[in-house]
Amino acid sequence: MALLCYNKGCGQRFDPEHNAEDSCLYHPGVPIFHDALKGWSCCKKRTTDFSEFLSIKGCTKGFHSKEKPPEPSSQEKSSDEPKAQPAKEIIVQGPKSAEKMLRERPSSDEPRQLLPIKVSRSLEQALEKLNMSSEDRTLESTCTGKDKLMEGSGGIYQGPESNTEVCTFHPGVPVFHEGMKYWSCCGIKTTDFSAFMEQPGCSRGRHCWTEKKDKKAVLCRQDWHQTGSQVVVTVYAKNPLPALSSVKANRTVLEAHVIFEGNKIFQAELELWGTIDVERSFVSMVPAKVEITLCKASPGSWARLELPQSKLQCCGEPEKEAASTEEPGAVQDEDSDDSLSWSEEEDEEELEMGTPEMITPSN
C-alpha cells in the first residue's frame, strides 16, 4: 500500500519496500515569510508569489517519511528572525514630597566655594575700551579698619605695625585681550582666570591705606530659567568686572557679589529651592549680564528658584534706579516681576500685606 510522504516540499506517495536514500527531494528547513518575500530557511531562493513558493523544489535528498511532523507552536518564529530580547525593567521614580526633600536637604552652613568665571571675548573688548578712573580700578572687599589700594597685595591694616610691612603689588591695571588675562605692568599672561587672580605683585613698596568708602549698592534686574538638569540665574549688569566680582555656593545656598561699571555693586544671597552640584556649576560674564549656571544634583523640575522664607540680601542701602534699555544694570523697583526674591504666590500676598522690607546685613 502506498503511503503519503510528510517531508516538507515532497507530498508524494511512496512504496515502503522501494524507499531508497535518494527517493525523496524535500526541504529540511522551515518556511519564511518576511517583507512580502516567501521562501525556505534552507534555500536562498525567494519569491513574492505564493504559488511559486509552493512549487519550489526541495534542496535535500533522503528517505520518504510517513511520520507526520509535530504542529509548530504559535509562539515559535522562523529561524532567521532575531529572537526577542527580554524586556528591560524600567523603574520610574516620582517626585519627592516636600517633607522628604526637607529631611534629606543638606545644611545651608556647609562651606561655600568660588564658582569658576568664564569671561566672553566681547566683555574683554568692552573692558579694554572702558576708561576707568583710579577709584574704579581700586575697588576691594570692605573690611574693618582701613583697606589697602595696591592691586595684588592682599594686606589689611591691623594697626601701626602694618606700616612696616613690605607691600608687593601691581602698579598697572588688569587687561583682558584676545582670551589672555594679565596686568599691564607685567608680562605674565594666562588664559585661566584663577591663575590670573593668584599672580603675585611685580613691584615692592609701602602700603597705601585709605579709609573704607561707601559703595553704590544697587538692585539689578534679574531673571531665571531651568532645564531638566540646570538652573540659570541671570543678573543684568552693564560691563561686570570679573577681577573684582565673585560668586560662591554650596549645595543649597547661592551668594553673588557682582561689581560692574559705575562703581556699582550688586550682592544677593539665595537659599535655593533644590540642591545643586557645586563642582559642575559655573559663571559666565558678557557685557550686558552675568549668567550663573547651577547644575542640579538630580534631574527634575524646581517649583521655584528659592525657598519661600529666603529673601534678597543687598550690601548697604540699595539705590533705586529707573530701568532703561541702554543700561541693563539699571535697577527696577523692589516689586519687580523679575525679582528673584519672591514667587508669584508671594506677589499676591504683597497686595494684601504690603511690600516686604529688604534685609540688609548688619555692619
CSV table of N, CA and C in Angstrom, one decimal, residues 70-184:
chain,number,residue,atom,x,y,z
A,70,PRO,N,5.3,17.3,14.0
A,70,PRO,CA,4.5,18.0,15.0
A,70,PRO,C,4.1,19.4,14.6
A,71,GLU,N,2.9,19.8,15.1
A,71,GLU,CA,2.4,21.1,14.7
A,71,GLU,C,3.3,22.2,15.4
A,72,PRO,N,3.8,23.2,14.7
A,72,PRO,CA,4.6,24.2,15.3
A,72,PRO,C,3.8,25.1,16.3
A,73,SER,N,4.5,25.5,17.3
A,73,SER,CA,3.8,26.3,18.3
A,73,SER,C,3.6,27.7,17.8
A,74,SER,N,2.5,28.3,18.2
A,74,SER,CA,2.1,29.6,17.7
A,74,SER,C,3.1,30.7,18.1
A,75,GLN,N,3.9,30.4,19.2
A,75,GLN,CA,4.8,31.4,19.7
A,75,GLN,C,6.2,31.3,19.0
A,76,GLU,N,6.4,30.1,18.2
A,76,GLU,CA,7.6,30.0,17.6
A,76,GLU,C,7.7,30.9,16.4
A,77,LYS,N,9.0,31.3,16.1
A,77,LYS,CA,9.2,32.2,14.9
A,77,LYS,C,10.2,31.5,14.0
A,78,SER,N,10.2,32.0,12.8
A,78,SER,CA,11.2,31.4,11.8
A,78,SER,C,12.6,31.6,12.3
A,79,SER,N,13.5,30.7,11.8
A,79,SER,CA,14.8,30.6,12.3
A,79,SER,C,15.7,31.8,12.0
A,80,ASP,N,15.3,32.6,10.9
A,80,ASP,CA,16.2,33.7,10.5
A,80,ASP,C,15.8,35.0,11.2
A,81,GLU,N,14.7,35.0,11.9
A,81,GLU,CA,14.2,36.2,12.6
A,81,GLU,C,14.9,36.2,13.9
A,82,PRO,N,15.4,37.4,14.3
A,82,PRO,CA,16.1,37.5,15.6
A,82,PRO,C,15.2,37.2,16.8
A,83,LYS,N,15.7,36.6,17.7
A,83,LYS,CA,14.9,36.2,18.9
A,83,LYS,C,14.7,37.5,19.7
A,84,ALA,N,13.5,37.6,20.3
A,84,ALA,CA,13.2,38.8,21.1
A,84,ALA,C,14.0,38.8,22.3
A,85,GLN,N,14.6,40.0,22.6
A,85,GLN,CA,15.4,40.1,23.8
A,85,GLN,C,14.4,40.3,25.0
A,86,PRO,N,14.8,39.8,26.1
A,86,PRO,CA,13.9,40.0,27.3
A,86,PRO,C,13.8,41.5,27.6
A,87,ALA,N,12.6,42.0,27.9
A,87,ALA,CA,12.4,43.4,28.1
A,87,ALA,C,13.1,43.8,29.4
A,88,LYS,N,13.7,45.0,29.3
A,88,LYS,CA,14.4,45.6,30.4
A,88,LYS,C,13.4,46.3,31.3
A,89,GLU,N,13.6,46.1,32.6
A,89,GLU,CA,12.7,46.7,33.6
A,89,GLU,C,13.1,48.1,33.8
A,90,ILE,N,12.2,49.0,33.6
A,90,ILE,CA,12.5,50.5,33.8
A,90,ILE,C,11.7,50.9,35.0
A,91,ILE,N,12.4,51.4,35.9
A,91,ILE,CA,11.8,51.9,37.2
A,91,ILE,C,11.8,53.4,37.1
A,92,VAL,N,10.6,54.0,37.2
A,92,VAL,CA,10.4,55.4,37.1
A,92,VAL,C,10.1,55.9,38.6
A,93,GLN,N,11.0,56.8,39.0
A,93,GLN,CA,10.8,57.3,40.4
A,93,GLN,C,10.1,58.7,40.3
A,94,GLY,N,9.0,58.8,41.0
A,94,GLY,CA,8.2,60.0,41.0
A,94,GLY,C,8.9,61.1,41.8
A,95,PRO,N,8.4,62.3,41.8
A,95,PRO,CA,9.0,63.4,42.5
A,95,PRO,C,8.9,63.2,44.0
A,96,LYS,N,9.9,63.7,44.7
A,96,LYS,CA,9.9,63.5,46.2
A,96,LYS,C,8.9,64.5,46.8
A,97,SER,N,8.4,64.2,47.9
A,97,SER,CA,7.5,65.1,48.6
A,97,SER,C,8.3,66.2,49.3
A,98,ALA,N,7.6,67.3,49.6
A,98,ALA,CA,8.3,68.4,50.2
A,98,ALA,C,8.9,68.0,51.6
A,99,GLU,N,8.2,67.2,52.3
A,99,GLU,CA,8.7,66.7,53.6
A,99,GLU,C,9.9,65.9,53.5
A,100,LYS,N,10.0,65.0,52.5
A,100,LYS,CA,11.2,64.2,52.3
A,100,LYS,C,12.3,65.0,51.8
A,101,MET,N,12.1,66.0,51.0
A,101,MET,CA,13.1,66.9,50.5
A,101,MET,C,13.8,67.7,51.6
A,102,LEU,N,12.9,68.1,52.6
A,102,LEU,CA,13.4,68.9,53.7
A,102,LEU,C,14.3,68.0,54.6
A,103,ARG,N,13.8,66.7,54.8
A,103,ARG,CA,14.6,65.8,55.6
A,103,ARG,C,15.9,65.5,55.0
A,104,GLU,N,16.0,65.4,53.7
A,104,GLU,CA,17.3,65.0,53.0
A,104,GLU,C,18.1,66.2,52.6
A,105,ARG,N,17.6,67.4,52.9
A,105,ARG,CA,18.3,68.6,52.4
A,105,ARG,C,19.6,68.9,53.2
A,106,PRO,N,20.7,69.1,52.5
A,106,PRO,CA,21.9,69.4,53.2
A,106,PRO,C,21.8,70.7,54.0
A,107,SER,N,22.7,70.9,54.9
A,107,SER,CA,22.7,72.1,55.8
A,107,SER,C,23.2,73.3,54.9
A,108,SER,N,22.5,74.4,55.2
A,108,SER,CA,22.9,75.6,54.5
A,108,SER,C,24.2,76.2,55.0
A,109,ASP,N,24.8,75.6,56.1
A,109,ASP,CA,26.0,76.1,56.7
A,109,ASP,C,27.2,75.4,56.2
A,110,GLU,N,27.1,74.6,55.1
A,110,GLU,CA,28.2,74.0,54.5
A,110,GLU,C,29.2,75.0,53.9
A,111,PRO,N,30.5,74.7,53.9
A,111,PRO,CA,31.4,75.7,53.3
A,111,PRO,C,31.0,76.1,51.9
A,112,ARG,N,31.2,77.3,51.6
A,112,ARG,CA,30.9,77.8,50.2
A,112,ARG,C,32.2,77.9,49.4
A,113,GLN,N,32.1,77.5,48.2
A,113,GLN,CA,33.3,77.6,47.3
A,113,GLN,C,33.0,78.5,46.1
A,114,LEU,N,34.1,79.1,45.6
A,114,LEU,CA,34.0,80.0,44.5
A,114,LEU,C,33.7,79.2,43.2
A,115,LEU,N,32.8,79.7,42.4
A,115,LEU,CA,32.4,79.1,41.1
A,115,LEU,C,33.4,79.7,40.1
A,116,PRO,N,33.8,78.9,39.2
A,116,PRO,CA,34.7,79.4,38.1
A,116,PRO,C,34.0,80.4,37.2
A,117,ILE,N,34.7,81.5,36.8
A,117,ILE,CA,34.1,82.5,35.9
A,117,ILE,C,34.7,82.4,34.5
A,118,LYS,N,33.7,82.4,33.5
A,118,LYS,CA,34.1,82.4,32.1
A,118,LYS,C,33.8,83.8,31.6
A,119,VAL,N,34.8,84.4,31.1
A,119,VAL,CA,34.7,85.8,30.5
A,119,VAL,C,34.6,85.7,29.0
A,120,SER,N,33.6,86.3,28.4
A,120,SER,CA,33.4,86.3,27.0
A,120,SER,C,34.3,87.2,26.3
A,121,ARG,N,34.6,87.0,25.0
A,121,ARG,CA,35.5,87.8,24.3
A,121,ARG,C,34.9,89.2,24.1
A,122,SER,N,33.6,89.4,24.0
A,122,SER,CA,33.0,90.7,23.9
A,122,SER,C,33.2,91.5,25.1
A,123,LEU,N,33.1,90.9,26.3
A,123,LEU,CA,33.3,91.6,27.5
A,123,LEU,C,34.8,92.0,27.7
A,124,GLU,N,35.7,91.2,27.3
A,124,GLU,CA,37.1,91.6,27.3
A,124,GLU,C,37.4,92.8,26.4
A,125,GLN,N,36.7,92.9,25.3
A,125,GLN,CA,36.9,94.0,24.4
A,125,GLN,C,36.2,95.3,25.0
A,126,ALA,N,35.1,95.1,25.7
A,126,ALA,CA,34.4,96.2,26.3
A,126,ALA,C,35.3,96.8,27.5
A,127,LEU,N,35.9,95.9,28.2
A,127,LEU,CA,36.7,96.3,29.4
A,127,LEU,C,38.0,97.0,28.9
A,128,GLU,N,38.5,96.6,27.7
A,128,GLU,CA,39.7,97.3,27.1
A,128,GLU,C,39.4,98.7,26.8
A,129,LYS,N,38.2,98.9,26.3
A,129,LYS,CA,37.8,100.3,25.8
A,129,LYS,C,37.3,101.2,27.0
A,130,LEU,N,37.0,100.5,28.1
A,130,LEU,CA,36.5,101.3,29.2
A,130,LEU,C,37.6,102.0,29.9
A,131,ASN,N,37.4,103.4,30.0
A,131,ASN,CA,38.5,104.2,30.6
A,131,ASN,C,38.0,104.4,32.1
A,132,MET,N,38.5,103.5,32.9
A,132,MET,CA,38.1,103.5,34.3
A,132,MET,C,39.0,104.5,35.1
A,133,SER,N,38.4,105.2,36.0
A,133,SER,CA,39.1,106.1,36.9
A,133,SER,C,39.9,105.3,37.9
A,134,SER,N,40.8,106.0,38.6
A,134,SER,CA,41.6,105.4,39.6
A,134,SER,C,40.7,104.8,40.7
A,135,GLU,N,39.6,105.5,41.0
A,135,GLU,CA,38.8,104.9,42.1
A,135,GLU,C,38.1,103.7,41.7
A,136,ASP,N,37.7,103.6,40.4
A,136,ASP,CA,37.1,102.4,39.9
A,136,ASP,C,38.0,101.2,39.8
A,137,ARG,N,39.3,101.5,39.6
A,137,ARG,CA,40.3,100.4,39.4
A,137,ARG,C,40.7,99.8,40.8
A,138,THR,N,40.4,100.5,41.8
A,138,THR,CA,40.9,100.1,43.1
A,138,THR,C,39.8,99.6,44.0
A,139,LEU,N,38.7,99.1,43.5
A,139,LEU,CA,37.7,98.5,44.3
A,139,LEU,C,38.2,97.3,45.0
A,140,GLU,N,37.9,97.1,46.3
A,140,GLU,CA,38.3,95.9,47.0
A,140,GLU,C,37.2,95.6,48.0
A,141,SER,N,37.3,94.4,48.5
A,141,SER,CA,36.3,93.9,49.5
A,141,SER,C,36.3,94.8,50.8
A,142,THR,N,35.2,95.2,51.3
A,142,THR,CA,35.2,96.0,52.5
A,142,THR,C,35.6,95.2,53.7
A,143,CYS,N,36.3,95.8,54.7
A,143,CYS,CA,36.7,95.1,55.9
A,143,CYS,C,36.8,96.2,57.0
A,144,THR,N,37.1,95.7,58.2
A,144,THR,CA,37.2,96.6,59.3
A,144,THR,C,38.5,97.5,59.2
A,145,GLY,N,38.5,98.6,59.8
A,145,GLY,CA,39.7,99.5,59.8
A,145,GLY,C,39.8,100.1,58.4
A,146,LYS,N,41.0,100.0,57.8
A,146,LYS,CA,41.3,100.6,56.5
A,146,LYS,C,41.6,99.5,55.5
A,147,ASP,N,41.4,99.9,54.3
A,147,ASP,CA,41.7,98.9,53.2
A,147,ASP,C,42.9,99.4,52.4
A,148,LYS,N,43.7,98.5,51.8
A,148,LYS,CA,44.8,98.9,51.0
A,148,LYS,C,44.3,99.1,49.6
A,149,LEU,N,45.0,99.9,48.8
A,149,LEU,CA,44.6,100.2,47.5
A,149,LEU,C,45.6,99.6,46.5
A,150,MET,N,46.5,98.8,46.9
A,150,MET,CA,47.5,98.3,46.0
A,150,MET,C,47.0,96.9,45.4
A,151,GLU,N,46.8,96.8,44.1
A,151,GLU,CA,46.3,95.6,43.5
A,151,GLU,C,47.3,94.5,43.7
A,152,GLY,N,46.8,93.3,44.1
A,152,GLY,CA,47.7,92.1,44.2
A,152,GLY,C,48.4,92.1,45.5
A,153,SER,N,48.2,93.0,46.4
A,153,SER,CA,49.0,93.0,47.7
A,153,SER,C,48.4,92.0,48.7
A,154,GLY,N,47.1,92.2,49.0
A,154,GLY,CA,46.4,91.3,49.9
A,154,GLY,C,46.6,91.7,51.4
A,155,GLY,N,47.3,92.8,51.6
A,155,GLY,CA,47.4,93.2,53.0
A,155,GLY,C,46.2,93.9,53.5
A,156,ILE,N,46.0,93.8,54.8
A,156,ILE,CA,44.9,94.5,55.5
A,156,ILE,C,45.4,95.2,56.7
A,157,TYR,N,45.0,96.5,56.9
A,157,TYR,CA,45.5,97.3,58.0
A,157,TYR,C,45.0,96.7,59.3
A,158,GLN,N,46.0,96.3,60.2
A,158,GLN,CA,45.7,95.8,61.5
A,158,GLN,C,46.1,96.7,62.6
A,159,GLY,N,46.9,97.7,62.3
A,159,GLY,CA,47.4,98.7,63.3
A,159,GLY,C,48.6,99.3,62.8
A,160,PRO,N,49.3,100.1,63.7
A,160,PRO,CA,50.5,100.8,63.2
A,160,PRO,C,51.6,99.9,62.7
A,161,GLU,N,51.6,98.7,63.3
A,161,GLU,CA,52.7,97.7,62.9
A,161,GLU,C,52.5,97.3,61.4
A,162,SER,N,51.3,97.5,60.8
A,162,SER,CA,51.1,97.1,59.4
A,162,SER,C,51.9,98.1,58.5
A,163,ASN,N,52.3,99.3,59.0
A,163,ASN,CA,53.0,100.2,58.1
A,163,ASN,C,54.4,99.8,57.8
A,164,THR,N,55.0,98.9,58.7
A,164,THR,CA,56.3,98.4,58.5
A,164,THR,C,56.4,97.2,57.5
A,165,GLU,N,55.3,96.7,57.1
A,165,GLU,CA,55.3,95.6,56.2
A,165,GLU,C,55.7,96.0,54.8
A,166,VAL,N,56.3,95.2,54.0
A,166,VAL,CA,56.7,95.4,52.6
A,166,VAL,C,55.5,95.1,51.7
A,167,CYS,N,55.0,96.0,50.9
A,167,CYS,CA,53.9,95.7,50.0
A,167,CYS,C,54.3,95.3,48.6
A,168,THR,N,53.9,94.1,48.2
A,168,THR,CA,54.1,93.6,46.9
A,168,THR,C,52.8,93.8,46.1
A,169,PHE,N,52.9,94.6,45.0
A,169,PHE,CA,51.6,94.9,44.4
A,169,PHE,C,51.8,95.1,42.8
A,170,HIS,N,50.7,95.3,42.1
A,170,HIS,CA,50.7,95.6,40.7
A,170,HIS,C,50.4,97.1,40.5
A,171,PRO,N,51.3,97.9,40.0
A,171,PRO,CA,51.0,99.3,39.8
A,171,PRO,C,50.1,99.5,38.6
A,172,GLY,N,50.0,98.5,37.7
A,172,GLY,CA,49.2,98.7,36.5
A,172,GLY,C,47.7,98.3,36.7
A,173,VAL,N,47.1,98.0,35.6
A,173,VAL,CA,45.6,97.7,35.6
A,173,VAL,C,45.4,96.3,34.9
A,174,PRO,N,44.4,95.6,35.3
A,174,PRO,CA,44.1,94.3,34.6
A,174,PRO,C,43.7,94.5,33.2
A,175,VAL,N,44.2,93.6,32.3
A,175,VAL,CA,44.0,93.7,30.9
A,175,VAL,C,43.4,92.3,30.4
A,176,PHE,N,42.3,92.4,29.6
A,176,PHE,CA,41.7,91.2,29.1
A,176,PHE,C,41.7,91.4,27.5
A,177,HIS,N,42.5,90.6,26.8
A,177,HIS,CA,42.7,90.8,25.4
A,177,HIS,C,42.9,89.5,24.7
A,178,GLU,N,42.0,89.2,23.7
A,178,GLU,CA,42.0,88.0,22.9
A,178,GLU,C,42.2,86.7,23.8
A,179,GLY,N,41.4,86.7,24.8
A,179,GLY,CA,41.4,85.5,25.7
A,179,GLY,C,42.5,85.5,26.7
A,180,MET,N,43.4,86.4,26.6
A,180,MET,CA,44.5,86.4,27.6
A,180,MET,C,44.2,87.4,28.7
A,181,LYS,N,44.7,87.1,29.9
A,181,LYS,CA,44.4,87.9,31.1
A,181,LYS,C,45.8,88.2,31.7
A,182,TYR,N,46.0,89.5,32.0
A,182,TYR,CA,47.3,89.9,32.5
A,182,TYR,C,47.3,91.3,33.1
A,183,TRP,N,48.3,91.7,33.8
A,183,TRP,CA,48.4,93.0,34.3
A,183,TRP,C,49.3,93.9,33.3
A,184,SER,N,48.9,95.1,33.2
A,184,SER,CA,49.6,96.0,32.2
A,184,SER,C,51.1,96.2,32.6
